[in-house]
Structure formats: C-alpha cells, structure tokens
Coordinates of N, CA and C in Angstrom, one line a residue:
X1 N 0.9 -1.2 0.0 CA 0.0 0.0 0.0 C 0.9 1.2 0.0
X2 N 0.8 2.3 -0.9 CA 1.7 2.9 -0.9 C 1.3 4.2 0.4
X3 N 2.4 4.6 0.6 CA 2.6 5.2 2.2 C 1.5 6.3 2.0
X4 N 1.5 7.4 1.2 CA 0.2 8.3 1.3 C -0.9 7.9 1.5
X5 N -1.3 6.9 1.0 CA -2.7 5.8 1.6 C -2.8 5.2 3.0
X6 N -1.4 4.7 3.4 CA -1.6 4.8 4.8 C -1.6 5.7 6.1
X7 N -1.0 7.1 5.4 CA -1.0 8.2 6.4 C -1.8 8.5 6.7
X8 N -2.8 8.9 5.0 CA -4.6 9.1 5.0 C -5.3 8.5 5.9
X9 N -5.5 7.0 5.6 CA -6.3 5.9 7.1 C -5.7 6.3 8.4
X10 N -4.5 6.4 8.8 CA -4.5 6.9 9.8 C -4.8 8.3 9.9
X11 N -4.6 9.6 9.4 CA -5.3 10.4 9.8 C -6.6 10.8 10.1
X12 N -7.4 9.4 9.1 CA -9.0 9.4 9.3 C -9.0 8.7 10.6
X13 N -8.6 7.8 10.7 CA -8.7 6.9 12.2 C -8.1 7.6 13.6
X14 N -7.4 8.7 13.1 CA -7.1 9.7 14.6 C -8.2 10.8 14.6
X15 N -8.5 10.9 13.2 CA -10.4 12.2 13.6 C -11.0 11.3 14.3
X16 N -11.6 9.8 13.3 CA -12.4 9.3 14.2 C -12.5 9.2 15.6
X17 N -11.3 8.8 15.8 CA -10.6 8.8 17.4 C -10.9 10.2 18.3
X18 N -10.7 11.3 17.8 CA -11.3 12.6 18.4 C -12.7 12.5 18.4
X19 N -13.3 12.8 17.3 CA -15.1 12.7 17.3 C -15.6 11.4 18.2
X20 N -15.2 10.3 18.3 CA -15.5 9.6 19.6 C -15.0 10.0 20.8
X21 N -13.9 10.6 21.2 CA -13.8 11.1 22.5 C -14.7 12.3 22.9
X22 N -14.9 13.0 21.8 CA -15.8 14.2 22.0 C -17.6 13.5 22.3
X23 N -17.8 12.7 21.7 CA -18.8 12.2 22.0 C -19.2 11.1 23.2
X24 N -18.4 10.4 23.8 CA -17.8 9.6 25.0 C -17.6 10.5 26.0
X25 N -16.6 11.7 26.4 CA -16.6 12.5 27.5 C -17.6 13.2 28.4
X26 N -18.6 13.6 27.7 CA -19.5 14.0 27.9 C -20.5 13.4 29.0
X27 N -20.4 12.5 28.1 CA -21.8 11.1 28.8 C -21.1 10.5 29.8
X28 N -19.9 11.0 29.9 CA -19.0 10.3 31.3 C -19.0 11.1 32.2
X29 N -19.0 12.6 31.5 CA -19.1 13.6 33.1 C -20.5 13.6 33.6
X30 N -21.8 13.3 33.0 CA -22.5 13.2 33.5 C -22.9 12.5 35.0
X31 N -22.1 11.2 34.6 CA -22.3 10.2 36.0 C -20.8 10.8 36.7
X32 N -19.9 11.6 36.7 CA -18.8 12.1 37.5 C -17.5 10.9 36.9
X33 N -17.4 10.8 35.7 CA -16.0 9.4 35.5 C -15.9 10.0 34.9
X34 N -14.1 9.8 34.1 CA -13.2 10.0 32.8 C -13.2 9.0 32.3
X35 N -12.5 8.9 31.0 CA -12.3 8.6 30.5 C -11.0 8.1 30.9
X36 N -10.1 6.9 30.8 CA -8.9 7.2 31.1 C -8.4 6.8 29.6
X37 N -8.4 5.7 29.0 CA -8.2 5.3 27.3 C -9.0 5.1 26.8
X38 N -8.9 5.6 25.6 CA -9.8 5.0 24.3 C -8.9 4.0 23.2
X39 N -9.3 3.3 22.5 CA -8.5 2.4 21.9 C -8.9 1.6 21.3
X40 N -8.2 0.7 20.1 CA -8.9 -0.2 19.1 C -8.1 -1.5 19.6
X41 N -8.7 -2.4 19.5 CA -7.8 -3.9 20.0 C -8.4 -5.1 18.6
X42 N -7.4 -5.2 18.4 CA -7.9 -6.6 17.4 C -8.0 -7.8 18.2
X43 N -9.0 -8.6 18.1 CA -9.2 -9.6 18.7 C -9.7 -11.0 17.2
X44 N -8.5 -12.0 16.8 CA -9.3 -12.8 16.1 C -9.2 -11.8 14.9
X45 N -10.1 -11.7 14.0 CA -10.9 -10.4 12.7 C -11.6 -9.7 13.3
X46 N -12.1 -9.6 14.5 CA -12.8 -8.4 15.1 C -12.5 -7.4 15.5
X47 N -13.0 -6.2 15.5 CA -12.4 -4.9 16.1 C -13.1 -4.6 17.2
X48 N -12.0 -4.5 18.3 CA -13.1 -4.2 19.8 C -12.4 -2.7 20.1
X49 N -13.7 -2.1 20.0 CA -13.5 -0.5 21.3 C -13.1 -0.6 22.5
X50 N -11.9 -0.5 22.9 CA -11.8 -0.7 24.4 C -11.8 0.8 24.2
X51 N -12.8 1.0 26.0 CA -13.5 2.3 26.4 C -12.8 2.4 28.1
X52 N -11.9 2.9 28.5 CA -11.3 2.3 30.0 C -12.1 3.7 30.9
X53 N -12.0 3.8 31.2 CA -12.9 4.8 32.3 C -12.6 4.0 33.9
X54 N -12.8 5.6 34.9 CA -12.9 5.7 35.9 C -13.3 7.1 36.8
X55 N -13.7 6.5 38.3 CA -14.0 7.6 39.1 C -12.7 8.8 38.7
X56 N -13.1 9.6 39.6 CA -11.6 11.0 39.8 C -10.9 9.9 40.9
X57 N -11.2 9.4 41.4 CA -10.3 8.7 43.2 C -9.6 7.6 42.3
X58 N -9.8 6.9 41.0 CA -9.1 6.0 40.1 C -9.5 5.1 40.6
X59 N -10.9 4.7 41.2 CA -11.5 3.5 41.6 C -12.6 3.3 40.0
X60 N -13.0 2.0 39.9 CA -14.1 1.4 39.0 C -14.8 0.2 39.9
X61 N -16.1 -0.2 39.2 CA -17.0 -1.4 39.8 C -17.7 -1.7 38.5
X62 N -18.4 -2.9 38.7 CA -18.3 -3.7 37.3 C -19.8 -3.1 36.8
X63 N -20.6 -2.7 38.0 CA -21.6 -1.9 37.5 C -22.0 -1.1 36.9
X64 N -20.6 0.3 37.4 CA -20.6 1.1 36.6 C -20.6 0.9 35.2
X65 N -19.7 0.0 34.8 CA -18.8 -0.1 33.2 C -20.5 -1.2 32.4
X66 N -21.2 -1.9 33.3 CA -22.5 -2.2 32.6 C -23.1 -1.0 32.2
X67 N -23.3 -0.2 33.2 CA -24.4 0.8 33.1 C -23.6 1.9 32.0
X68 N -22.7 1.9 31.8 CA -22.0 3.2 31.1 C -21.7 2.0 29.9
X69 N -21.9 0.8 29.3 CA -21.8 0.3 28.4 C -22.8 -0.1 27.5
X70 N -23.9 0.3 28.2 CA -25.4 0.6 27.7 C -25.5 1.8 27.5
X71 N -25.2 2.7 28.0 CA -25.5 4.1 27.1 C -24.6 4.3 26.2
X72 N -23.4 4.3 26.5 CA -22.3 4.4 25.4 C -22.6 3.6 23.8
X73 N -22.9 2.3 24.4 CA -23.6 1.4 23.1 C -24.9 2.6 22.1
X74 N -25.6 2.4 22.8 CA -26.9 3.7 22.6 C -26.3 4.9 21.4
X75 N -25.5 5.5 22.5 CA -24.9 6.6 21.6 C -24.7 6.3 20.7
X76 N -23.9 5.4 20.2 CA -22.5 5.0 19.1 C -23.5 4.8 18.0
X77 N -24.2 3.7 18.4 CA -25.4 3.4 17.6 C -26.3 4.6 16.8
X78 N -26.6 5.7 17.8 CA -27.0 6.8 16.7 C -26.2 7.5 16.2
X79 N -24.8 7.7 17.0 CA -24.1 8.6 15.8 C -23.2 7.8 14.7
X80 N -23.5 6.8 14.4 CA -23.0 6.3 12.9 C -21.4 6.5 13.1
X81 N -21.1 7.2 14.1 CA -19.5 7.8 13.8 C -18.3 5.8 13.4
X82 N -19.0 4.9 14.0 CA -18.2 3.2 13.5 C -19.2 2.5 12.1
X83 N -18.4 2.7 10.6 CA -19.6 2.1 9.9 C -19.1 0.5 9.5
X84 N -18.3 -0.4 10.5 CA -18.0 -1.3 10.5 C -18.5 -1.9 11.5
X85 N -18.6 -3.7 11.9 CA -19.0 -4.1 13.0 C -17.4 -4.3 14.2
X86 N -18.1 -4.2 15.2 CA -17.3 -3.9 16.0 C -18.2 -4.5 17.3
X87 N -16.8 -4.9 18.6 CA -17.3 -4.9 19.9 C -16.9 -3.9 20.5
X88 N -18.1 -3.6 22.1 CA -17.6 -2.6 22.4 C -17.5 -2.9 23.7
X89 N -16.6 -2.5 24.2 CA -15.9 -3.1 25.7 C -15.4 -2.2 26.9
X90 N -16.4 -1.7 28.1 CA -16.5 -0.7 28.7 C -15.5 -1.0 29.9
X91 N -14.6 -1.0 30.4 CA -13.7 -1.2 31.6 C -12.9 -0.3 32.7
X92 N -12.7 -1.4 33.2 CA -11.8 0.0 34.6 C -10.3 -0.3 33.8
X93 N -9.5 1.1 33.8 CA -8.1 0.6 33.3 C -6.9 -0.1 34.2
X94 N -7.4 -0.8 35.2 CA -6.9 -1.4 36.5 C -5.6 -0.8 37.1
X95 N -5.6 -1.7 38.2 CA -4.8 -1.5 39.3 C -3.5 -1.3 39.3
X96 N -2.8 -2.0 38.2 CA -1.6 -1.7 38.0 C -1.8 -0.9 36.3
X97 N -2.8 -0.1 35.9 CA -2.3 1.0 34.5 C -0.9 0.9 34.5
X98 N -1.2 1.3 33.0 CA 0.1 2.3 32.3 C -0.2 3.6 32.5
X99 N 0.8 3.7 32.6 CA 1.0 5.9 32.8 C 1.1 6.0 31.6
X100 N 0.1 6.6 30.3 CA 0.7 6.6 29.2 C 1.1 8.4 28.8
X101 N 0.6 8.9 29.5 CA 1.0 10.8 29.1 C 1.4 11.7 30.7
X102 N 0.9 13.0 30.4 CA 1.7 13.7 31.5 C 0.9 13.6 32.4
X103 N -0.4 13.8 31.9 CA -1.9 13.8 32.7 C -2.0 12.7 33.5
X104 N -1.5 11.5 33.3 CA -1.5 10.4 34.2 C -0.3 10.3 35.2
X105 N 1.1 10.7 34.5 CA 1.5 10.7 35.3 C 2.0 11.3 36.5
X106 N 1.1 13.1 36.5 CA 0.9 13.6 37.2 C 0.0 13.0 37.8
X107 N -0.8 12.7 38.0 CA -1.7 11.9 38.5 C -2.0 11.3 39.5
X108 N -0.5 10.7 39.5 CA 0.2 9.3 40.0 C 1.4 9.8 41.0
X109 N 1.3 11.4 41.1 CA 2.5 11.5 42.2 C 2.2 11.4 43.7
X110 N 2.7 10.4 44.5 CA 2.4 10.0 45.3 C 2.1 9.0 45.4
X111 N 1.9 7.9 44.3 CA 1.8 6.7 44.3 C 2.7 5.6 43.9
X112 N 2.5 4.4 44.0 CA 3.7 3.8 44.3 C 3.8 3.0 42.9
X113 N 4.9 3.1 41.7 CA 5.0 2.7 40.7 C 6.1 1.8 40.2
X114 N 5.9 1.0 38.7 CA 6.9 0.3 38.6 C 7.5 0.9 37.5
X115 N 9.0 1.2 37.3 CA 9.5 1.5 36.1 C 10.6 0.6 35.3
X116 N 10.4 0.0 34.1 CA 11.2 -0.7 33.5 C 12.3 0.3 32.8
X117 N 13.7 0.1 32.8 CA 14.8 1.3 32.5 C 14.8 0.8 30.5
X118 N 14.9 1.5 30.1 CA 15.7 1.2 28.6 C 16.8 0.4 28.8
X119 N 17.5 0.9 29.2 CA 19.1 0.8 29.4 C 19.7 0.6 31.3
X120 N 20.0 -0.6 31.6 CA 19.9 -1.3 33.5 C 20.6 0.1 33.8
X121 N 20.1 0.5 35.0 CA 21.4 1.7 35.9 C 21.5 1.5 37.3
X122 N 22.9 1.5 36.9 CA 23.1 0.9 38.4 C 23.0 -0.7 38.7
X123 N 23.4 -1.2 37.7 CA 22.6 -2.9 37.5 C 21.3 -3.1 37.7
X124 N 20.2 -2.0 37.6 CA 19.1 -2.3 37.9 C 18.2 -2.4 36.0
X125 N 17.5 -2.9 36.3 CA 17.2 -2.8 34.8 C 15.1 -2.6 35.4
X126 N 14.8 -2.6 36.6 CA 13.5 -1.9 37.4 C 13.6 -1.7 38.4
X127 N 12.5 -0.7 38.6 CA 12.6 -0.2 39.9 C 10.9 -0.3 40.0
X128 N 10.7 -0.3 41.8 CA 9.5 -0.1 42.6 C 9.7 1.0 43.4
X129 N 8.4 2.1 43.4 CA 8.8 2.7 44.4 C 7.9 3.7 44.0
X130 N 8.1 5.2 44.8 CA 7.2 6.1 45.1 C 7.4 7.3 44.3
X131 N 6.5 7.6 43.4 CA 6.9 8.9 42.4 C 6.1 10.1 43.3
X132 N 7.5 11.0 43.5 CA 7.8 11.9 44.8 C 7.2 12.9 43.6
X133 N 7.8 13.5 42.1 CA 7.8 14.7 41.4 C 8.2 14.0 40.6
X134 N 8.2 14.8 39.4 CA 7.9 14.8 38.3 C 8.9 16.5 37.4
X135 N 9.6 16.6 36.6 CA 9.8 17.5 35.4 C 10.1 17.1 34.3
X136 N 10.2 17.9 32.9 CA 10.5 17.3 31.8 C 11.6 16.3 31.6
X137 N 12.8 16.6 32.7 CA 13.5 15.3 32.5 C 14.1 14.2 33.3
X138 N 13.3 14.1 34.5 CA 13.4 13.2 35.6 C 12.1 12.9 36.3
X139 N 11.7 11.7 37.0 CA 10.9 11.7 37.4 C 11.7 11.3 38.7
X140 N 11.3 11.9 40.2 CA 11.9 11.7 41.1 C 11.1 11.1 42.1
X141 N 11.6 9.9 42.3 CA 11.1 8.7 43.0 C 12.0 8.5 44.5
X142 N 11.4 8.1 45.5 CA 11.7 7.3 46.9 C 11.3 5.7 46.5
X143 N 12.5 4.9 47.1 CA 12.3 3.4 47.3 C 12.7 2.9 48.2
X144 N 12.5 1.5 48.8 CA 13.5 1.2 49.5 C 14.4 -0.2 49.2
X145 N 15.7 0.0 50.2 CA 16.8 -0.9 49.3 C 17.3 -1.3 51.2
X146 N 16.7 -2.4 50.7 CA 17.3 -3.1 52.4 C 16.9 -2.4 53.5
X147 N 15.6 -2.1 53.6 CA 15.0 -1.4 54.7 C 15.7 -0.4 54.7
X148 N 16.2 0.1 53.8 CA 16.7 1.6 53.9 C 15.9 3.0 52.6
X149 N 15.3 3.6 53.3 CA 14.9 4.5 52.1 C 15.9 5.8 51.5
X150 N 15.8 5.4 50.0 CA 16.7 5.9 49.0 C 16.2 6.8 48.4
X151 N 16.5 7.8 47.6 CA 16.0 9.1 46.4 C 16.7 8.2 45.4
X152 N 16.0 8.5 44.2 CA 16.3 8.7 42.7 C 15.5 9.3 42.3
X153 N 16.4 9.6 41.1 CA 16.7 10.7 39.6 C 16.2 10.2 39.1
X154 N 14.9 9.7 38.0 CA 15.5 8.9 37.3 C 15.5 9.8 35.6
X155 N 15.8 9.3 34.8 CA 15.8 10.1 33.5 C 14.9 9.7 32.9
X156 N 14.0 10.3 32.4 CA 13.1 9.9 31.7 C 13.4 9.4 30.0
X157 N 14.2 9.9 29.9 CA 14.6 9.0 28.3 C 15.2 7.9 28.5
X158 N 15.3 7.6 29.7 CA 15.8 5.9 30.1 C 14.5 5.3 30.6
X159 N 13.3 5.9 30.1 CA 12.5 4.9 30.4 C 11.5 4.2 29.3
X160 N 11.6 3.0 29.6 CA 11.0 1.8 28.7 C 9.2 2.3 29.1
X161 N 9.0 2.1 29.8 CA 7.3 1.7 30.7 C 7.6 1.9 32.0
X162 N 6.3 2.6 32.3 CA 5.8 2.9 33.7 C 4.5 2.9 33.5
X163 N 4.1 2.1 34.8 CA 3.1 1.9 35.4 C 2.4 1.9 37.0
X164 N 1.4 2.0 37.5 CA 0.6 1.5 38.9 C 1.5 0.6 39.3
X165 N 1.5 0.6 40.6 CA 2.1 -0.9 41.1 C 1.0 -1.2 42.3
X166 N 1.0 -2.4 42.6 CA 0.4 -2.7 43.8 C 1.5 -3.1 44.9
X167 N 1.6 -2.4 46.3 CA 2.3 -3.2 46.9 C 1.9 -3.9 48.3
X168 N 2.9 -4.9 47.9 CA 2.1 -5.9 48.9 C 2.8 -5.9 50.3

C-alpha cells in the first residue's frame, strides 16, 4: 500500500478517534467518571472498542462499566461515527495501568510505581517505588533498598514503561 494511503487511514482513524472522544466524555461527566483510554484492540478479525474509564479517586466497579456500556452502546449506535462491525468493551483501566501521558503521570504523584529502564542503571534494569515529582526530565522517586529509604533521579529518556504498582 503505498505510504500516502496509509498516512490518509490513519489520519481518518485519529479524527475518528477525536469525534468519539468528544462524543464519550460528555456522557462520562454526566455520571462524574473520565475517561482514562480509548482504543482499538484486534481480537481474532474483530475490532473491539476498548472504552477504559474511571471515578476522579481512580477506583471502577463492574456496574458502573455495565451501566455506562449501555449508554455508550446507545450513543454510538445513533451517531453512525463506527460504519463497521465492532465490539464494544467498557472497563476499569486497573490497578496496576500504564502511565501513558503527562496527565497520568501527574496523577500518580504519590503513588507507588513500577519502572522498566531502557538501558539497567546501576545494574538495575526496574525499579518499585514512590513517584515523589515529576519535570520534563526526571521523574523523582523514593524506594527502599534493604529497609533503607533511597531518592532517585530517574531520567526519563531511560524509560522503557511505567506503570501503577500494587504493593504488597
């Protein structure tokens, strides 16, 4: 497929992707939740909506995501905006998320995360621990190392993935 044709589909598929958030947000502040992702998942030949939503406190229940996957359905259904068949799958983005932008990971200061490094430092190639701050090029985390609590720097261009952690 020659590359102007694929930039085009994706450009259509990042409007689409806007005019569904603009149409999804709404109906979320209604009952007091965000949005946290929107997203396409291939499953099999099928294309599934994943729709991830949550409270502001970053809690979900399985009721909500029924009751918000009935109206959501509803909507979608009259605005034509999907003219393919599709599933549509309303969820909490769990306990351990991905931090995927700044909004999240502001979010998340103060809570206790896992970071995979690009490149090991320190022979470490992860870390657990507490994202203290945040700037454009460090996220500054507390951990502990032998019942001892440590600071780090870390660099943000040394980072592979970050996410939630749960700790036990």
């Amino acid at each position: 497929m020659p590359t102007l044709l694929l930039c085009l589909k994706g450009a259509r598929r990042m409007e689409t992707m806007e005019k569904l958030k603009a149409l999804i947000e709404p109906l979320l502040a209604q009952s007091d939740l965000r949005l946290y992702e929107l997203a396409w998942r291939k499953e099999g030949n099928m294309d599934t909506l994943q729709v991830a939503i949550m409270h502001e406190d970053g809690s979900m229940d399985i009721d909500t995501c029924a009751l918000i996957s009935e109206q959501l359905s509803q909507c979608l259904d009259e605005s034509d905006l999907i003219a393919h068949e599709y599933f549509l799958e309303v969820c909490s983005p769990g306990a351990e998320r991905v931090l995927n932008n700044e909004t999240q990971l502001k979010a998340a200061i103060g809570e206790y995360i896992y970071i995979k490094y690009r490149d090991p430092k320190a022979g470490r190639h992860e870390l657990y621990g507490t994202l203290e701050d945040m700037d454009e090029q460090f996220l500054y985390m507390t951990y502990m190392d032998k019942n001892i609590k440590r600071k780090l720097d870390v660099e943000r261009a040394n980072i592979a993935y970050v996410r939630l952690a749960v700790k036990l």
